[in-house]
């Protein structure tokens, strides 16, 4: 019969083509910078990472999660079995039956894929991705019928040359998409690249419920600082880009995209794919960068990315809010890539936009972004008589002030927190003028040299004293101290004031008499929530204050950024809306009269929104207002 | 972008420009830094010279503040090796005399040390070149002359024609310096050259004190409304030769303004 020799040829031919393509792909990734990975451990961990960690994210969309299990599970099983039965000719009724089952499962899944694709939401890409459900259906149907036929479970009269010929063509088409396309950059590439990406992920700590959000340090003696060309990325970053399924979940949560700034994280990842494989973005069929045409970007592994592939505006629009990373089912690291490319722009090209240059120069000359007199950092607290750790030598809590010291609005938050600590008789002390900017802004603006200098300075200063923990009202400082100083030898127990106040409350150290505030919502700061997983403490503080938080639709790990992170207010890339306005609209939608915040940057951004709007209050302020202190009583 | 006439001149024979740079001092933190005016001089030099201008420093510094100039996109910096108390003027003049140069640019005054602003004059006089103070841009270069804009107080500009070669100081009103990038700054080459700099004898005997802002006498306006007194107290001295027109049609007023602009050389 025709199938006897054609079937194995088809299968092994497709496999060979796939392997050739895959090898080319692997070589393209290996053009990236060397980065050691645990090969065996990674490969062994891969199935678990796929089944548990990845599915944990995919599960957020139940429909697609179930669809994917049926389709992918059916496909992998059916294909493996097909190689056994049709490829090397194992003749077994059980195996034949299993093929039929798997193909049927895959078919069912494919029907749902097709259903989703009838009117796909704008975040999904079209083009070849619209073809995929058809390919899935054709492949599963052909395999099903061919298996019936070769197993002689078909009414003999129906099997003719024409029919089996048609089935073989169907199978060939299916294999072209499903197997050959996997190696040659078709939609199914995600299965092959995705599996390896999970195995060789640059942040393996993320799997198994862990968290890894600190930026990686830059080696300041590199011949090119940061990423200029696709080949300057670590090889497993390139691999990661290739894993993208263009699901657009990142696009749907990106505040810069929603504000009409020229950034779309999905397109960015696809442009990186264009860069690593060479070519143009003409084959991209998803949403563009707002305000920019598609089809004009060109790139190849050795070409500088900002010269023709991605415009610098795109890179500077990002607030580093990590919403995209949190949402990405393939666990791609957008923020790492963006900051890597910013490092090149700032440290090689000297092209930090907007007020960024001024801010960096100020940080270099005065250790604060405003260029203010470093000897006046501690002036805000002249009347508070705060204990300097240099005088007392040691304390339970080292209160990290941050640059809020120079800002009048932030000073109100700092004073409120001092009042709370005093009410609870906390043994605390401050660094005073010895504290410097944490380096957050410098680092996110791509100036790792300045960040590293500030980090080393602060670590040296902190090393002189004895304290049990650092507490700060600034989530950015919290993140940096907790997660990014470690690479330079600074290991501390750090708490955000929300965590610390919550502890004080649980220990009954605060005597509170809550006031009625009307409807209150809570805005999760990115650097507290997504960066550090702290969603509960602030809510619990509010609850103790007798506040019933009206949650916004985008809250918790899906909180929308205020627009203040990543130096975005400094580089100030124009869009159609302001991110802060959109965020206040989120609060208006739940008719909040007060937005409780836990970050001075969020306070500044949200208070910058034109009135009438809900009032903005930091947790520290809310708590201090509810304090019953002896002096007052 | 270079003005068209300038690019042609440049295309014919490349301009050779040097910028003299010093280590500055941040006014608040007192930290060493790239001096602001010297950086503007480097910026102007970079905008004029398609071939990289040369950078020259007298001293012994080899710190990040000095390297920051390299971060503006230059490959190398020449340091004429001298003690901090040496007199930079003869060292510079000796060095510059042997260089084929068209223009030497520097800031108006240093941010620390003597900071008298005399260095460009002294160097020019030793070289026998003209010195143009406080320029903001070079408009064109032709027939061995340069047309430059000089900054005057309150935003006024004066057009000057200067024969090459010349020394000029660059006013703080000139374009700000481009960002200094850390990578090139670290990798740039610092070329140390010995020089026979003598200690500055005159300065050795001076006593130094931190500067204090001096009180300024205000012309106290008596009488009038509060608004008038406020105006009198805050008004800047007016330039001579102005005219206040309260009568006349809009056209007449516009013509008077235009005539003034033509007279000032702002409109031709
Ligand atoms: S980067 Fe991740 S979230 Fe964005 S489209 Fe690709 S797979 Fe989806
Ligand atoms: S980090 Fe935030 S702003 Fe940046 S691309 Fe991701 S979602 Fe958009």
PDB file of N, CA, C and O in Angstrom, chain A residues 222-223 225 346-348 350-352 357 360 364-367 371 373-374 449 453, chain B residues 26 28-34 71 177-187:
ATOM      1  N   UNK A 222      33.426  45.312  30.603  1.00  0.00           N
ATOM      2  CA  UNK A 222      33.054  44.729  29.309  1.00  0.00           C
ATOM      3  C   UNK A 222      33.449  45.666  28.162  1.00  0.00           C
ATOM      4  O   UNK A 222      33.454  46.880  28.332  1.00  0.00           O
ATOM      5  N   UNK A 223      33.724  45.067  27.007  1.00  0.00           N
ATOM      6  CA  UNK A 223      34.110  45.919  25.878  1.00  0.00           C
ATOM      7  C   UNK A 223      32.918  46.717  25.359  1.00  0.00           C
ATOM      8  O   UNK A 223      33.090  47.803  24.835  1.00  0.00           O
ATOM      9  N   UNK A 225      29.323  48.024  26.991  1.00  0.00           N
ATOM     10  CA  UNK A 225      28.506  47.992  28.199  1.00  0.00           C
ATOM     11  C   UNK A 225      27.048  47.875  27.773  1.00  0.00           C
ATOM     12  O   UNK A 225      26.564  48.658  26.963  1.00  0.00           O
ATOM     13  N   UNK A 346      22.846  54.543  27.580  1.00  0.00           N
ATOM     14  CA  UNK A 346      23.390  55.489  28.546  1.00  0.00           C
ATOM     15  C   UNK A 346      24.900  55.394  28.647  1.00  0.00           C
ATOM     16  O   UNK A 346      25.601  56.402  28.614  1.00  0.00           O
ATOM     17  N   UNK A 347      25.418  54.178  28.731  1.00  0.00           N
ATOM     18  CA  UNK A 347      26.835  54.054  29.070  1.00  0.00           C
ATOM     19  C   UNK A 347      27.761  53.982  27.871  1.00  0.00           C
ATOM     20  O   UNK A 347      28.960  54.129  28.023  1.00  0.00           O
ATOM     21  N   UNK A 348      27.226  53.736  26.697  1.00  0.00           N
ATOM     22  CA  UNK A 348      28.084  53.757  25.523  1.00  0.00           C
ATOM     23  C   UNK A 348      27.770  54.960  24.635  1.00  0.00           C
ATOM     24  O   UNK A 348      28.658  55.610  24.110  1.00  0.00           O
ATOM     25  N   UNK A 350      25.702  57.636  25.540  1.00  0.00           N
ATOM     26  CA  UNK A 350      25.416  58.909  26.206  1.00  0.00           C
ATOM     27  C   UNK A 350      24.138  59.512  25.667  1.00  0.00           C
ATOM     28  O   UNK A 350      24.077  60.676  25.309  1.00  0.00           O
ATOM     29  N   UNK A 351      23.090  58.695  25.569  1.00  0.00           N
ATOM     30  CA  UNK A 351      21.837  59.179  25.000  1.00  0.00           C
ATOM     31  C   UNK A 351      20.655  58.950  25.932  1.00  0.00           C
ATOM     32  O   UNK A 351      19.595  58.501  25.515  1.00  0.00           O
ATOM     33  N   UNK A 352      20.826  59.236  27.209  1.00  0.00           N
ATOM     34  CA  UNK A 352      19.677  59.180  28.111  1.00  0.00           C
ATOM     35  C   UNK A 352      18.781  60.367  27.777  1.00  0.00           C
ATOM     36  O   UNK A 352      19.271  61.484  27.706  1.00  0.00           O
ATOM     37  N   UNK A 357      19.746  62.953  31.788  1.00  0.00           N
ATOM     38  CA  UNK A 357      21.155  63.329  31.847  1.00  0.00           C
ATOM     39  C   UNK A 357      21.413  64.138  33.115  1.00  0.00           C
ATOM     40  O   UNK A 357      22.373  63.891  33.859  1.00  0.00           O
ATOM     41  N   UNK A 360      21.258  61.968  36.233  1.00  0.00           N
ATOM     42  CA  UNK A 360      22.455  61.140  36.402  1.00  0.00           C
ATOM     43  C   UNK A 360      23.648  61.994  36.807  1.00  0.00           C
ATOM     44  O   UNK A 360      24.419  61.623  37.701  1.00  0.00           O
ATOM     45  N   UNK A 364      25.810  61.638  40.236  1.00  0.00           N
ATOM     46  CA  UNK A 364      27.262  61.485  40.245  1.00  0.00           C
ATOM     47  C   UNK A 364      27.898  62.545  41.146  1.00  0.00           C
ATOM     48  O   UNK A 364      28.786  62.260  41.930  1.00  0.00           O
ATOM     49  N   UNK A 365      27.371  63.770  41.066  1.00  0.00           N
ATOM     50  CA  UNK A 365      28.030  64.858  41.788  1.00  0.00           C
ATOM     51  C   UNK A 365      27.532  65.031  43.217  1.00  0.00           C
ATOM     52  O   UNK A 365      28.264  65.499  44.076  1.00  0.00           O
ATOM     53  N   UNK A 366      26.259  64.694  43.482  1.00  0.00           N
ATOM     54  CA  UNK A 366      25.720  65.025  44.810  1.00  0.00           C
ATOM     55  C   UNK A 366      25.029  63.847  45.501  1.00  0.00           C
ATOM     56  O   UNK A 366      24.461  64.024  46.578  1.00  0.00           O
ATOM     57  N   UNK A 367      24.992  62.685  44.879  1.00  0.00           N
ATOM     58  CA  UNK A 367      24.348  61.506  45.465  1.00  0.00           C
ATOM     59  C   UNK A 367      22.850  61.670  45.677  1.00  0.00           C
ATOM     60  O   UNK A 367      22.247  60.920  46.446  1.00  0.00           O
ATOM     61  N   UNK A 371      20.295  67.142  42.643  1.00  0.00           N
ATOM     62  CA  UNK A 371      21.491  67.991  42.643  1.00  0.00           C
ATOM     63  C   UNK A 371      21.531  68.911  43.849  1.00  0.00           C
ATOM     64  O   UNK A 371      22.139  69.975  43.812  1.00  0.00           O
ATOM     65  N   UNK A 373      22.209  70.040  47.919  1.00  0.00           N
ATOM     66  CA  UNK A 373      23.386  69.964  48.768  1.00  0.00           C
ATOM     67  C   UNK A 373      23.345  68.700  49.628  1.00  0.00           C
ATOM     68  O   UNK A 373      22.455  68.547  50.466  1.00  0.00           O
ATOM     69  N   UNK A 374      24.292  67.792  49.441  1.00  0.00           N
ATOM     70  CA  UNK A 374      24.233  66.537  50.199  1.00  0.00           C
ATOM     71  C   UNK A 374      24.339  66.776  51.705  1.00  0.00           C
ATOM     72  O   UNK A 374      23.892  65.950  52.498  1.00  0.00           O
ATOM     73  N   UNK A 449      27.131  51.989  36.408  1.00  0.00           N
ATOM     74  CA  UNK A 449      28.358  52.434  37.069  1.00  0.00           C
ATOM     75  C   UNK A 449      27.989  53.293  38.276  1.00  0.00           C
ATOM     76  O   UNK A 449      28.515  53.105  39.377  1.00  0.00           O
ATOM     77  N   UNK A 453      28.440  52.427  42.259  1.00  0.00           N
ATOM     78  CA  UNK A 453      29.184  53.295  43.169  1.00  0.00           C
ATOM     79  C   UNK A 453      28.322  53.609  44.397  1.00  0.00           C
ATOM     80  O   UNK A 453      28.776  53.497  45.542  1.00  0.00           O
TER      81      UNK A 453
ATOM     82  N   UNK B  26      31.920  70.720  41.935  1.00  0.00           N
ATOM     83  CA  UNK B  26      30.481  70.959  42.080  1.00  0.00           C
ATOM     84  C   UNK B  26      30.266  72.008  43.158  1.00  0.00           C
ATOM     85  O   UNK B  26      30.849  71.921  44.231  1.00  0.00           O
ATOM     86  N   UNK B  28      27.944  72.615  45.248  1.00  0.00           N
ATOM     87  CA  UNK B  28      27.361  72.218  46.534  1.00  0.00           C
ATOM     88  C   UNK B  28      28.137  71.100  47.202  1.00  0.00           C
ATOM     89  O   UNK B  28      28.462  71.160  48.376  1.00  0.00           O
ATOM     90  N   UNK B  29      28.430  70.052  46.442  1.00  0.00           N
ATOM     91  CA  UNK B  29      29.091  68.911  47.076  1.00  0.00           C
ATOM     92  C   UNK B  29      30.606  69.076  47.100  1.00  0.00           C
ATOM     93  O   UNK B  29      31.292  68.308  47.754  1.00  0.00           O
ATOM     94  N   UNK B  30      31.125  70.085  46.365  1.00  0.00           N
ATOM     95  CA  UNK B  30      32.578  70.310  46.278  1.00  0.00           C
ATOM     96  C   UNK B  30      33.292  69.123  45.635  1.00  0.00           C
ATOM     97  O   UNK B  30      34.503  68.975  45.760  1.00  0.00           O
ATOM     98  N   UNK B  31      32.548  68.262  45.021  1.00  0.00           N
ATOM     99  CA  UNK B  31      33.169  67.076  44.433  1.00  0.00           C
ATOM    100  C   UNK B  31      33.781  67.442  43.082  1.00  0.00           C
ATOM    101  O   UNK B  31      33.236  68.282  42.371  1.00  0.00           O
ATOM    102  N   UNK B  32      34.883  66.804  42.740  1.00  0.00           N
ATOM    103  CA  UNK B  32      35.496  67.051  41.438  1.00  0.00           C
ATOM    104  C   UNK B  32      34.542  66.622  40.336  1.00  0.00           C
ATOM    105  O   UNK B  32      33.862  65.610  40.451  1.00  0.00           O
ATOM    106  N   UNK B  33      34.484  67.381  39.275  1.00  0.00           N
ATOM    107  CA  UNK B  33      33.607  67.023  38.168  1.00  0.00           C
ATOM    108  C   UNK B  33      34.150  67.610  36.887  1.00  0.00           C
ATOM    109  O   UNK B  33      35.106  68.396  36.888  1.00  0.00           O
ATOM    110  N   UNK B  34      33.487  67.266  35.795  1.00  0.00           N
ATOM    111  CA  UNK B  34      33.729  67.847  34.493  1.00  0.00           C
ATOM    112  C   UNK B  34      33.293  69.314  34.621  1.00  0.00           C
ATOM    113  O   UNK B  34      32.160  69.565  35.022  1.00  0.00           O
ATOM    114  N   UNK B  71      34.277  60.806  27.712  1.00  0.00           N
ATOM    115  CA  UNK B  71      32.961  60.189  27.540  1.00  0.00           C
ATOM    116  C   UNK B  71      32.078  60.941  26.564  1.00  0.00           C
ATOM    117  O   UNK B  71      31.025  60.462  26.172  1.00  0.00           O
ATOM    118  N   UNK B 177      26.813  70.799  27.134  1.00  0.00           N
ATOM    119  CA  UNK B 177      27.584  69.658  26.660  1.00  0.00           C
ATOM    120  C   UNK B 177      26.700  68.434  26.516  1.00  0.00           C
ATOM    121  O   UNK B 177      25.737  68.267  27.257  1.00  0.00           O
ATOM    122  N   UNK B 178      27.047  67.598  25.569  1.00  0.00           N
ATOM    123  CA  UNK B 178      26.345  66.324  25.438  1.00  0.00           C
ATOM    124  C   UNK B 178      26.682  65.457  26.646  1.00  0.00           C
ATOM    125  O   UNK B 178      27.651  65.728  27.370  1.00  0.00           O
ATOM    126  N   UNK B 179      25.877  64.396  26.834  1.00  0.00           N
ATOM    127  CA  UNK B 179      26.078  63.501  27.976  1.00  0.00           C
ATOM    128  C   UNK B 179      27.419  62.785  27.856  1.00  0.00           C
ATOM    129  O   UNK B 179      27.849  62.422  26.769  1.00  0.00           O
ATOM    130  N   UNK B 180      28.051  62.604  28.969  1.00  0.00           N
ATOM    131  CA  UNK B 180      29.285  61.841  28.973  1.00  0.00           C
ATOM    132  C   UNK B 180      28.937  60.384  29.251  1.00  0.00           C
ATOM    133  O   UNK B 180      28.252  60.081  30.218  1.00  0.00           O
ATOM    134  N   UNK B 181      29.383  59.499  28.373  1.00  0.00           N
ATOM    135  CA  UNK B 181      29.055  58.080  28.551  1.00  0.00           C
ATOM    136  C   UNK B 181      30.189  57.367  29.278  1.00  0.00           C
ATOM    137  O   UNK B 181      31.367  57.575  28.969  1.00  0.00           O
ATOM    138  N   UNK B 182      29.824  56.538  30.220  1.00  0.00           N
ATOM    139  CA  UNK B 182      30.804  55.907  31.095  1.00  0.00           C
ATOM    140  C   UNK B 182      31.791  55.015  30.332  1.00  0.00           C
ATOM    141  O   UNK B 182      33.003  55.055  30.582  1.00  0.00           O
ATOM    142  N   UNK B 183      31.293  54.221  29.387  1.00  0.00           N
ATOM    143  CA  UNK B 183      32.153  53.263  28.677  1.00  0.00           C
ATOM    144  C   UNK B 183      33.314  53.949  27.968  1.00  0.00           C
ATOM    145  O   UNK B 183      34.491  53.709  28.278  1.00  0.00           O
ATOM    146  N   UNK B 184      33.022  54.839  27.006  1.00  0.00           N
ATOM    147  CA  UNK B 184      34.100  55.535  26.318  1.00  0.00           C
ATOM    148  C   UNK B 184      34.983  56.334  27.282  1.00  0.00           C
ATOM    149  O   UNK B 184      36.196  56.454  27.054  1.00  0.00           O
ATOM    150  N   UNK B 185      34.380  56.869  28.343  1.00  0.00           N
ATOM    151  CA  UNK B 185      35.182  57.640  29.298  1.00  0.00           C
ATOM    152  C   UNK B 185      36.245  56.752  29.932  1.00  0.00           C
ATOM    153  O   UNK B 185      37.391  57.159  30.114  1.00  0.00           O
ATOM    154  N   UNK B 186      35.882  55.518  30.247  1.00  0.00           N
ATOM    155  CA  UNK B 186      36.839  54.616  30.880  1.00  0.00           C
ATOM    156  C   UNK B 186      37.888  54.122  29.899  1.00  0.00           C
ATOM    157  O   UNK B 186      39.026  53.891  30.257  1.00  0.00           O
ATOM    158  N   UNK B 187      37.445  53.936  28.645  1.00  0.00           N
ATOM    159  CA  UNK B 187      38.353  53.324  27.676  1.00  0.00           C
ATOM    160  C   UNK B 187      39.261  54.326  26.983  1.00  0.00           C
ATOM    161  O   UNK B 187      40.273  53.959  26.408  1.00  0.00           O
TER     162      UNK B 187
END
